[in-house]
Rosetta silent file (secondary structure, phi, psi, omega in degrees, C-alpha in Angstrom):
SEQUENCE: XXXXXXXXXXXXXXXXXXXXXXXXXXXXXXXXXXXXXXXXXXXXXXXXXXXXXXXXXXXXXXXXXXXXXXXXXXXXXXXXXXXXXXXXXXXXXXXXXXXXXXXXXXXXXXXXXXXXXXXXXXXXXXXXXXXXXXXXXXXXXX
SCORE:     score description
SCORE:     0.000 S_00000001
   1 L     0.000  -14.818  173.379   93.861   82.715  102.910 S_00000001
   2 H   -50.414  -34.514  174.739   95.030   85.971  101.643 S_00000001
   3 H   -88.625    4.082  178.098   92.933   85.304   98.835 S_00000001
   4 H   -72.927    5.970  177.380   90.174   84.767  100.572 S_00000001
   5 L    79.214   66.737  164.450   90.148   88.801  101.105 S_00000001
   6 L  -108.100  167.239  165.948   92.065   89.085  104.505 S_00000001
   7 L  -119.881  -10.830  149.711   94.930   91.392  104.654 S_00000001
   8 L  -139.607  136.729  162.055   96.913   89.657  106.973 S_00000001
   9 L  -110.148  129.369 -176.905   97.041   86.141  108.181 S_00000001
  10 L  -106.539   92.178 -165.855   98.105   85.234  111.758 S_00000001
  11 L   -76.873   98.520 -179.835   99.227   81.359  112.212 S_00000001
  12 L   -57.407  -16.348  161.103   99.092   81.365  116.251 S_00000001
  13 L   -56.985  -31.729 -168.990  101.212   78.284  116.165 S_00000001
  14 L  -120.595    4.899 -168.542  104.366   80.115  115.124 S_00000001
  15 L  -137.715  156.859  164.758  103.622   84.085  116.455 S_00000001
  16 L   -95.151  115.677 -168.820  102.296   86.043  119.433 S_00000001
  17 H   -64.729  -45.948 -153.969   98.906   86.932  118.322 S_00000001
  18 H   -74.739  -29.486  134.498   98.218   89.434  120.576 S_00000001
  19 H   -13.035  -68.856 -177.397  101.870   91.080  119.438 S_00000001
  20 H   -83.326  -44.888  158.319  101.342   90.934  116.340 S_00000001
  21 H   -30.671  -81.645 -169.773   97.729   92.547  116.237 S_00000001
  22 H   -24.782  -88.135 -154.321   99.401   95.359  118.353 S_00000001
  23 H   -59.066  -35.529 -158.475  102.095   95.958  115.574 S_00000001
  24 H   -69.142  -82.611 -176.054   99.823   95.390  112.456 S_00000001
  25 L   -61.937   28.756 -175.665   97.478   97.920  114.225 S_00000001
  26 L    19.626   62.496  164.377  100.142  100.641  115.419 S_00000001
  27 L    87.284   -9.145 -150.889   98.867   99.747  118.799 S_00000001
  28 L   -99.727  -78.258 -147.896   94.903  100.362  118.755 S_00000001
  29 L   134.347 -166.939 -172.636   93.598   96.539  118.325 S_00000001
  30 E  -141.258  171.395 -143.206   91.497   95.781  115.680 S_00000001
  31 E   -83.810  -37.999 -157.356   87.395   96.753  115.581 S_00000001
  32 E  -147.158  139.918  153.808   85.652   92.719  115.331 S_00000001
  33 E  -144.814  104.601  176.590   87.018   89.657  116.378 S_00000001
  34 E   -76.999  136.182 -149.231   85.084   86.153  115.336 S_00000001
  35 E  -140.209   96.656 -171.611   85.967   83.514  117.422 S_00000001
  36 L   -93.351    7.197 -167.049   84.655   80.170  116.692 S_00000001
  37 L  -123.953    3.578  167.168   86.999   77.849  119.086 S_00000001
  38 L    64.333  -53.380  166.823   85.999   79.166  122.886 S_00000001
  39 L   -23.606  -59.845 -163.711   89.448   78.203  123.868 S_00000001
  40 L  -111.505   36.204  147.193   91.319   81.418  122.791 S_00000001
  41 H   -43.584  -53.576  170.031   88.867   84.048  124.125 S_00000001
  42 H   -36.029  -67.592 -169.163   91.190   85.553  126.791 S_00000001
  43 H   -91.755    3.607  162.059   93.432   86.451  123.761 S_00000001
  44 H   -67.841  -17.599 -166.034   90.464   87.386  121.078 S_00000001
  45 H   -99.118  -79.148  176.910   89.433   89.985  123.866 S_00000001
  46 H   -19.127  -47.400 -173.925   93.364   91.185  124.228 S_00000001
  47 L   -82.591   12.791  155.481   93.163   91.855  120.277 S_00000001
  48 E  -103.870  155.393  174.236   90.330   94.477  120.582 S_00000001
  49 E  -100.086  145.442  152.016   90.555   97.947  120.447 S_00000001
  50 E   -46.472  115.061 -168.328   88.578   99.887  122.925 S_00000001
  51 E    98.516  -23.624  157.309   84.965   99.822  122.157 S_00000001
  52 E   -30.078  146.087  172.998   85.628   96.921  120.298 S_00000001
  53 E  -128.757  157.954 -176.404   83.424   93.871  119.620 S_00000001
  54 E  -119.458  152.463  167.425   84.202   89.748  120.006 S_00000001
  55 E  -133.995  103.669  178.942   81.562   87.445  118.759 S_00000001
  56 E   -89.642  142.218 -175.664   81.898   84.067  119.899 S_00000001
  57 E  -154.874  107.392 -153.624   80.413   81.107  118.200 S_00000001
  58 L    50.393 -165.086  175.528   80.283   78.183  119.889 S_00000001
  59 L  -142.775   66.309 -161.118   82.981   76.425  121.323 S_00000001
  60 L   -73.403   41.482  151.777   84.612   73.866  118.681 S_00000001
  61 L   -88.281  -74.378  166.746   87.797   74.208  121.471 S_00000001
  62 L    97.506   55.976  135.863   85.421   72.257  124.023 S_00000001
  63 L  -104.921 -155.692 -170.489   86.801   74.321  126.997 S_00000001
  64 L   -92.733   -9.938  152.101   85.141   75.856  130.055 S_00000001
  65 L    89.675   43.255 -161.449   84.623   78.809  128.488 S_00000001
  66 L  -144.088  117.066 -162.883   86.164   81.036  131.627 S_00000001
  67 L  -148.799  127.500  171.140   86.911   84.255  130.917 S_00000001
  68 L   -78.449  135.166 -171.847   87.973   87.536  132.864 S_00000001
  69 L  -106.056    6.271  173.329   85.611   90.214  131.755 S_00000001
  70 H   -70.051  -25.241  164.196   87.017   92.749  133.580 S_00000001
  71 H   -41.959  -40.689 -160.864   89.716   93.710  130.608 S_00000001
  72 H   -65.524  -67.832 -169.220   85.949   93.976  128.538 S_00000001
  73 H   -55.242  -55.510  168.757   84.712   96.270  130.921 S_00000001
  74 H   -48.060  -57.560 -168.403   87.357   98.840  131.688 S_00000001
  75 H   -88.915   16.451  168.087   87.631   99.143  127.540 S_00000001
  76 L    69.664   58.169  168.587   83.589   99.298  126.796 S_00000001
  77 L  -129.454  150.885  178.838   83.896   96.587  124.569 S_00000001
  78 E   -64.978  117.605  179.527   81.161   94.319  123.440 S_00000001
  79 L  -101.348  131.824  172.294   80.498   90.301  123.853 S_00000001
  80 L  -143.301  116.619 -153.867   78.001   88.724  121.412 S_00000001
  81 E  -116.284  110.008  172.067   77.827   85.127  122.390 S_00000001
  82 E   -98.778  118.892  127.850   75.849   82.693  119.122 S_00000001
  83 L   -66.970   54.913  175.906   74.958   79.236  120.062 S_00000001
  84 H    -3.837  -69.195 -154.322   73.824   77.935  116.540 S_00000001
  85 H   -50.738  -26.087 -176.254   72.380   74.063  118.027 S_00000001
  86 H   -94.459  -14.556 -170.870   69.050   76.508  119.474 S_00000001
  87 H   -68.509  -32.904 -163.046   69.409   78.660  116.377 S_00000001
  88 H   -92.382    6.147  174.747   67.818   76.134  113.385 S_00000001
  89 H   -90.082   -0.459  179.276   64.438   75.922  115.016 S_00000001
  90 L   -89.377  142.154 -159.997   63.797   79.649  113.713 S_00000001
  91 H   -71.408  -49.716  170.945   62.281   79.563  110.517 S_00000001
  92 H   -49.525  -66.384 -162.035   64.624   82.529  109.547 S_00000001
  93 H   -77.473  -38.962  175.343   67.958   80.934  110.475 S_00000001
  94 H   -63.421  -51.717  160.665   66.746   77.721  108.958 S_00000001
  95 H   -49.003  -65.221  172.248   65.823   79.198  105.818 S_00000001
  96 H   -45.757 -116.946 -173.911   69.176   81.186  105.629 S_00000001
  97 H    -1.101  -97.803  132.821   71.250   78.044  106.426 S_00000001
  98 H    58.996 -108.194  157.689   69.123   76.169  103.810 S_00000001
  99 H   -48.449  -18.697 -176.744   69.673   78.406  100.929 S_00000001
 100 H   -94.986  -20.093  141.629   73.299   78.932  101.930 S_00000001
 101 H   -31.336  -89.155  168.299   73.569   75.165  101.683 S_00000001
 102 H   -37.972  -39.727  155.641   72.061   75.121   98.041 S_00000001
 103 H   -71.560  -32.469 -169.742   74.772   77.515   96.788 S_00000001
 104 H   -71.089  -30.264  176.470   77.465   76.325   97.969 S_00000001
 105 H   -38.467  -48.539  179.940   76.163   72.970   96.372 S_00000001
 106 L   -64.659   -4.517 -176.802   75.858   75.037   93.123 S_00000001
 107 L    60.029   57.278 -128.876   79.142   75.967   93.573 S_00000001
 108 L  -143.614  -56.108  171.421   77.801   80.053   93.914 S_00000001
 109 L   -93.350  158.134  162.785   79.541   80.089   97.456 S_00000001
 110 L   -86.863   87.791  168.666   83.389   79.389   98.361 S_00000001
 111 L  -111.488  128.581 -152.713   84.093   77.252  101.203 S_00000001
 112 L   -87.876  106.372 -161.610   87.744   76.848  101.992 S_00000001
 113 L  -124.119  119.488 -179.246   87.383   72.851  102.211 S_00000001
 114 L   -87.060  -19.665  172.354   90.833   71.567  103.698 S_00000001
 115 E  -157.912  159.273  162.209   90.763   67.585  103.202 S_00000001
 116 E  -108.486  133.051 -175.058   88.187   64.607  102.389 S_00000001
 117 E  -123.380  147.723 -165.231   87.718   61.642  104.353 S_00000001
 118 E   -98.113  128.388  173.109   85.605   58.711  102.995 S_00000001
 119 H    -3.922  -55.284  161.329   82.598   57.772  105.271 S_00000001
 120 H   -37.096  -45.715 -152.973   84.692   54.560  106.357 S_00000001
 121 H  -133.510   46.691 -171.626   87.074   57.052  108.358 S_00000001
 122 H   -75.560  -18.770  177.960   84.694   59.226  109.853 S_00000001
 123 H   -73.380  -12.885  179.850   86.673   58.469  113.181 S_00000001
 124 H  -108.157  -34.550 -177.504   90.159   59.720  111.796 S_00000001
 125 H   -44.227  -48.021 -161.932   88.010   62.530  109.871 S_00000001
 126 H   -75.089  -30.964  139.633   87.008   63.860  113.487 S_00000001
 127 H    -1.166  -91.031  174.740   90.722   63.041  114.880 S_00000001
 128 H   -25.095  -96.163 -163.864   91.994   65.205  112.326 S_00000001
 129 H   -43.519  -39.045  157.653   89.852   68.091  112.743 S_00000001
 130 L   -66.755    3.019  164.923   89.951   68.300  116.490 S_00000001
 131 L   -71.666    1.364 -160.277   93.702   68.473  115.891 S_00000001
 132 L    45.248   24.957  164.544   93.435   72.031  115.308 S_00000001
 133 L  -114.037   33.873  161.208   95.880   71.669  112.247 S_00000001
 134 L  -114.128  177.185 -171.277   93.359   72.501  109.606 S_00000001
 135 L  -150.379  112.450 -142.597   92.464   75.682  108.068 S_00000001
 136 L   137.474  154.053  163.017   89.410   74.727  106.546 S_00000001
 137 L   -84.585  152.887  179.135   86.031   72.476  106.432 S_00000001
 138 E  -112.397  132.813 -154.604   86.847   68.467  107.142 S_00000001
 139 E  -137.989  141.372 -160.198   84.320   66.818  104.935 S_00000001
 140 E  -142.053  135.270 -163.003   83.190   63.183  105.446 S_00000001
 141 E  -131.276  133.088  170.057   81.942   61.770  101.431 S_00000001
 142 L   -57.648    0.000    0.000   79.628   58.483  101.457 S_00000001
């Protein structure tokens, strides 16, 4: 993923993230943290710096979503919580979505696609991907 313009990549399977932020960041935390799996909030909020902001978006972890905010509040840091499924009835976000659709088709954007499963195995496709051992889209081709 490094070439995907990161400067470090942190595989939480084999490291302590919130460790290794800390050291990366000579202690501060780091400024944004996007957090698309609900599950690992607790430690997306540890990995801000004071004043910091997490943006959560959705919750493909499918936990309860329980989270002490008092850590948030002592360091003034920000929560910005996106639910997409209410998001495509705005004309805006539907347009945007849309067109960002149509590029990638055009091949214009880069999406990081990690395996293909043929229609037939849409039930092992979904397996997979809730295994958390992709790094990637899971793509289901008639």
């Amino acid at each position: 993923m490094l070439s995907q313009g990161l400067d470090h990549a942190i595989d939480h399977r084999s490291v302590d993230v919130i460790e290794t932020v800390l050291r990366l960041t000579e202690g501060r935390g780091v400024d944004l943290v996007v957090d698309p799996v609900g599950a690992t909030l607790q430690t997306s909020l540890a990995a801000l710096r004071p004043e910091g902001r997490l943006v959560f978006v959705g919750n493909a972890g499918g936990s309860n979503l329980q989270l002490d905010l008092w850590p948030a509040l002592q360091g003034n840091q920000s929560l910005f919580g996106v639910y997409m499924g209410t998001q495509f009835e705005k004309p805006d976000v539907y347009q945007t979505v849309s067109q960002m659709l149509r590029q990638t088709a055009k091949g214009e954007l880069n999406v990081v696609v990690d395996r293909l499963f043929p229609l037939a195995a849409a039930a092992e496709a979904h397996a997979y991907a809730e295994g958390n051992a992709r790094l990637g889209r899971v793509v289901l081709v008639p």
